Amino acid sequence: MQPPPLWPLLWLQLLLLGAAAPPPDPLSQLPAPRHPRMRLHNAEQVLSWQPVVLNSTRPVLYRVQFRYTASNWSEVTPESTGVNCTQITATECDFTAPGLSKGFRMDFNVALRLRAELGDLHSAWVTMPWFQHYLNVTVGPPKNIRLTPGGGSLIISFSPPFAVDSADASFCYYVHYWEKAGTQQVKGPFKSNLILLNDLKPFRVYCLRVEARLLWKENIRRRGQFSNISCYETTADDSTKLQQIILISVGTFSLLLVLAGACFFLVLKYGGLIKYWFHTPPSIPAQIEEYLKDPAEPILEALDKNSSPKDDAWDSVSIISVPGKEREDVL
């Protein structure tokens, strides 16, 4: 007699066990946070995710851990990274909040993982891909751009997008500029954040924007975003200033010659009239002026009163001899 097959018996036992088991607790396994995202923009290092929604009055907490290439997983605490991301209610962890002295070094390879917690329950870990700041960062435009128009030139000064913390990292800059309604040109790379654009046309409006590129170990570059477009008018260069001085001098000398010729012509043509205009008018004698002040006084007495003996002095002349004919004429 052959023994009965075993699989029907095993199937029956499994059915009985499943019927006797209690219904699963909805909180026995928490869902993991969804859509974690690491934002690396300039010096920012921010991990964010979507919240876990549960029908519970207690808030869901989150825990973040990190590790370097040759290390184990560690908690994100103020002692390790300068920020606390252990059992927090927020849905982001900002590693750059305290500044560049904290957070992760920009030249380190870093991995992050995240899970949700509620009491003794927790979700599965969600692990982020490895990242290195200098290799994955989004470089923004240069900051604090200032333009100073010069003689046929523009002087550009600005600040880097962010401060680097490694000798192997640096920035180079490119200037895209064009004359208004003209063709765009590019100059660079520049290592300095003070750039002189020369050989520009004087008294022309030029527009430009600056781009920063991140160099890592001299062979890896992250192209940055362009700055806002700025337009300025150039001033006169040295040759233009010299031309202006010469033109002003020649114009002034020519004007003086024209004025001198006009004055000479007016003097020749209207000399009598000019003498008449500038001639001193005759004055009234003092005796007549006194009479006019007191018309009741006789005019002769006024004249005698104001006349001095010196004015009335006269000399006596006698004829001593006269020739014959002239004598007859005199007689």
XYZ file of C-alpha atoms in Angstrom:
331
model
C 0.000 0.000 0.000
C 1.486 3.332 -1.125
C 1.458 6.330 1.282
C -0.777 9.255 0.330
C 0.960 12.197 -1.387
C 2.297 14.832 1.002
C 1.505 18.023 -0.883
C -2.283 17.965 -0.253
C -1.614 17.672 3.472
C 0.862 20.527 3.435
C -1.552 22.723 1.525
C -4.308 22.017 4.051
C -2.026 22.928 6.981
C -1.123 26.228 5.357
C -4.801 27.055 4.869
C -5.585 26.338 8.510
C -2.687 28.444 9.754
C -3.709 31.382 7.545
C -7.291 31.244 8.799
C -6.162 31.192 12.435
C -3.641 34.080 12.068
C -4.804 37.528 13.261
C -5.246 40.314 10.686
C -2.033 42.268 10.058
C -1.560 45.507 11.970
C -1.536 48.453 9.498
C 1.369 50.031 11.458
C 3.445 46.876 11.688
C 5.445 48.010 8.633
C 5.817 51.738 7.938
C 6.056 52.896 4.332
C 9.403 54.335 3.396
C 9.823 58.035 2.527
C 9.368 58.637 -1.171
C 11.255 60.668 -3.763
C 14.336 61.625 -1.761
C 16.356 64.314 -3.504
C 19.778 65.790 -2.808
C 20.102 69.443 -3.784
C 23.653 70.602 -4.520
C 23.561 74.228 -5.632
C 26.640 76.367 -5.035
C 27.482 75.673 -1.372
C 24.067 74.214 -0.513
C 23.746 70.560 0.566
C 20.076 69.826 1.283
C 18.364 66.408 1.403
C 14.564 66.507 1.040
C 11.803 63.902 0.659
C 8.033 63.495 0.616
C 6.357 62.868 3.973
C 4.887 59.531 5.069
C 1.111 59.901 5.615
C -0.523 57.631 8.244
C -3.821 57.565 10.120
C -2.134 58.204 13.426
C -2.208 61.015 15.944
C 1.489 60.668 16.610
C 3.881 62.408 14.186
C 6.119 60.370 11.958
C 9.815 60.907 12.660
C 12.699 60.582 10.239
C 16.274 59.455 10.653
C 19.177 60.186 8.276
C 22.520 58.388 8.279
C 25.664 58.958 6.226
C 28.900 57.225 5.369
C 32.111 57.959 3.515
C 33.874 55.618 1.132
C 35.827 53.722 3.812
C 33.557 54.109 6.836
C 30.380 52.664 8.362
C 26.968 54.262 8.626
C 26.806 57.067 11.187
C 24.044 59.216 12.621
C 23.690 62.797 11.442
C 24.216 64.673 14.694
C 25.661 68.081 15.647
C 28.856 66.327 16.754
C 29.389 64.548 13.433
C 28.174 67.018 10.795
C 27.081 70.130 12.679
C 23.341 69.493 12.118
C 20.778 67.167 13.687
C 18.789 64.878 11.395
C 17.952 62.105 13.913
C 14.252 61.644 14.722
C 13.144 64.908 13.201
C 9.650 65.846 11.996
C 10.862 68.040 9.116
C 11.045 66.566 5.630
C 14.479 67.957 4.827
C 17.973 67.927 6.242
C 20.093 71.001 5.512
C 23.762 70.169 5.952
C 24.920 73.696 5.044
C 22.844 75.568 7.623
C 25.778 76.217 10.023
C 28.130 77.257 7.202
C 31.045 75.773 5.309
C 32.856 74.732 8.497
C 30.207 72.045 9.004
C 28.413 69.647 6.692
C 30.241 67.363 4.273
C 33.555 68.254 2.687
C 33.073 69.096 -0.950
C 35.834 66.739 -2.115
C 34.529 63.678 -0.183
C 32.372 60.874 -1.611
C 29.234 60.679 0.539
C 26.281 58.268 0.707
C 23.033 58.951 2.585
C 20.139 56.777 3.681
C 16.783 57.659 5.177
C 13.900 55.926 6.985
C 10.655 56.763 8.792
C 9.988 55.898 12.448
C 6.899 55.783 14.640
C 7.476 54.513 18.156
C 9.088 51.090 17.912
C 8.139 50.814 14.241
C 10.262 51.915 11.351
C 10.358 51.664 7.587
C 12.974 50.197 5.335
C 16.049 52.283 4.551
C 16.038 54.349 1.370
C 19.638 54.725 0.186
C 20.732 57.642 -1.965
C 23.389 57.271 -4.679
C 26.936 58.340 -3.922
C 27.737 61.984 -4.589
C 30.689 64.345 -4.456
C 29.952 68.040 -4.255
C 32.495 69.226 -6.827
C 31.375 66.589 -9.343
C 27.607 66.965 -8.932
C 27.072 70.598 -7.943
C 25.029 73.067 -9.975
C 27.168 76.191 -10.299
C 25.262 79.449 -10.157
C 26.242 82.768 -11.743
C 28.904 85.069 -10.262
C 27.663 87.377 -7.534
C 27.879 91.136 -6.898
C 28.706 92.072 -10.496
C 29.826 95.696 -10.918
C 30.636 97.438 -14.192
C 32.690 100.606 -14.528
C 32.764 102.260 -17.982
C 36.216 103.412 -19.060
C 37.860 105.002 -22.066
C 36.799 102.574 -24.791
C 36.625 99.795 -22.205
C 34.557 98.180 -19.457
C 35.935 97.098 -16.080
C 34.052 94.129 -14.579
C 34.364 93.038 -10.945
C 32.407 90.275 -9.196
C 32.524 87.567 -6.515
C 32.727 83.793 -7.129
C 29.507 81.757 -6.899
C 30.702 80.126 -3.662
C 33.857 79.569 -1.639
C 35.816 76.386 -2.315
C 37.485 74.370 0.450
C 40.129 72.516 -1.564
C 43.334 73.523 -3.308
C 42.315 71.308 -6.238
C 39.177 73.349 -6.936
C 39.019 76.794 -8.540
C 36.916 78.919 -10.866
C 37.538 80.374 -14.285
C 35.314 82.963 -15.915
C 34.073 83.745 -19.412
C 32.585 87.049 -20.540
C 29.975 87.018 -23.308
C 29.567 90.552 -24.652
C 28.167 92.300 -27.700
C 27.495 95.764 -29.005
C 23.811 96.508 -28.769
C 22.128 94.914 -31.793
C 25.511 93.398 -32.713
C 27.203 89.993 -32.799
C 28.079 88.235 -29.540
C 31.745 87.664 -28.658
C 33.372 85.587 -25.925
C 36.541 86.313 -23.940
C 38.144 83.928 -21.470
C 39.077 82.035 -19.513
C 39.993 84.504 -16.767
C 41.307 83.388 -13.396
C 40.815 86.782 -11.762
C 37.470 88.220 -10.706
C 38.551 91.646 -12.048
C 38.327 91.710 -15.847
C 39.132 94.517 -18.294
C 37.357 94.504 -21.652
C 39.361 96.879 -23.833
C 39.474 97.772 -27.541
C 35.813 98.768 -27.429
C 34.332 101.576 -29.466
C 33.846 104.822 -27.518
C 30.355 106.130 -26.832
C 28.741 102.776 -27.703
C 26.354 100.688 -25.614
C 27.677 97.201 -24.830
C 25.774 94.377 -23.136
C 27.388 91.440 -21.361
C 26.890 88.469 -19.049
C 29.431 86.474 -17.072
C 29.726 82.690 -16.740
C 31.664 80.822 -14.020
C 33.072 77.324 -14.550
C 34.272 75.059 -11.769
C 37.630 73.349 -12.274
C 38.367 70.222 -10.261
C 41.913 68.886 -10.507
C 42.355 70.939 -13.698
C 40.450 68.499 -15.913
C 36.854 68.308 -14.703
C 34.645 71.298 -15.319
C 31.122 72.132 -14.229
C 29.659 74.884 -16.377
C 27.767 77.471 -14.426
C 24.717 79.579 -15.049
C 24.910 82.960 -16.765
C 24.513 86.182 -14.856
C 21.826 88.690 -15.738
C 22.458 90.836 -18.801
C 23.923 94.273 -18.018
C 24.307 97.118 -20.533
C 26.578 100.148 -20.214
C 27.896 102.905 -22.480
C 31.632 103.312 -22.925
C 33.339 106.676 -22.559
C 35.933 108.370 -24.756
C 39.335 106.736 -25.135
C 42.671 108.632 -25.220
C 42.669 109.234 -28.973
C 39.092 110.470 -28.878
C 39.909 112.785 -25.964
C 42.882 114.199 -27.904
C 40.686 114.781 -30.935
C 38.130 116.532 -28.746
C 40.806 118.799 -27.239
C 42.143 119.706 -30.688
C 38.660 120.400 -32.042
C 37.757 122.537 -29.027
C 41.012 124.529 -29.309
C 40.596 125.109 -33.045
C 36.958 126.058 -32.570
C 37.783 128.511 -29.785
C 40.583 130.148 -31.786
C 38.357 130.434 -34.870
C 35.607 132.013 -32.796
C 38.019 134.564 -31.334
C 39.235 135.467 -34.848
C 35.668 135.942 -36.044
C 34.845 138.145 -33.056
C 37.997 140.248 -33.522
C 37.234 140.756 -37.246
C 33.654 141.708 -36.479
C 34.763 144.267 -33.882
C 37.308 145.800 -36.285
C 34.667 146.084 -39.026
C 32.203 147.739 -36.658
C 34.820 150.285 -35.531
C 35.633 151.231 -39.140
C 32.038 151.560 -40.225
C 30.464 153.098 -37.144
C 33.413 154.984 -35.618
C 31.577 158.342 -35.380
C 28.568 156.763 -33.800
C 30.730 154.905 -31.319
C 32.533 158.200 -30.385
C 29.161 159.863 -29.928
C 28.014 157.059 -27.625
C 31.144 157.143 -25.502
C 31.682 160.988 -25.547
C 31.309 162.754 -22.202
C 28.308 165.155 -22.287
C 29.113 168.912 -21.767
C 28.773 170.251 -18.251
C 26.962 173.439 -17.196
C 29.262 176.254 -16.013
C 29.277 176.794 -12.282
C 27.890 180.374 -12.550
C 24.886 179.270 -14.579
C 24.368 176.323 -12.257
C 24.270 178.726 -9.288
C 21.811 180.965 -11.147
C 19.612 177.981 -11.916
C 19.585 177.116 -8.249
C 18.414 180.693 -7.371
C 16.754 182.340 -10.384
C 15.795 185.455 -8.302
C 19.385 186.639 -8.187
C 20.475 188.770 -11.208
C 22.652 186.900 -13.581
C 25.391 189.542 -13.797
C 25.737 189.786 -10.023
C 25.959 186.029 -9.829
C 28.666 186.017 -12.415
C 30.578 188.875 -10.683
C 30.238 187.160 -7.308
C 31.628 183.901 -8.507
C 34.375 185.441 -10.606
C 37.783 185.960 -9.030
C 40.224 188.823 -9.671
C 42.539 186.386 -11.261
C 39.906 185.577 -13.838
C 39.429 189.316 -14.667
C 43.107 190.097 -14.994
C 44.128 191.817 -18.243
C 47.260 193.378 -19.746
C 47.710 196.883 -21.267
C 49.167 197.061 -24.779
C 50.664 200.304 -26.281
C 51.628 200.968 -29.879
C 55.096 202.447 -29.987
C 55.674 202.949 -33.710
C 53.758 202.172 -36.870
C 54.983 202.496 -40.477
C 53.594 205.352 -42.606
C 50.923 203.541 -44.603
C 49.991 201.270 -41.760
C 49.827 204.315 -39.530
C 47.331 205.984 -41.800
C 45.347 202.796 -41.771
C 45.459 202.732 -37.998
C 44.376 206.355 -37.735
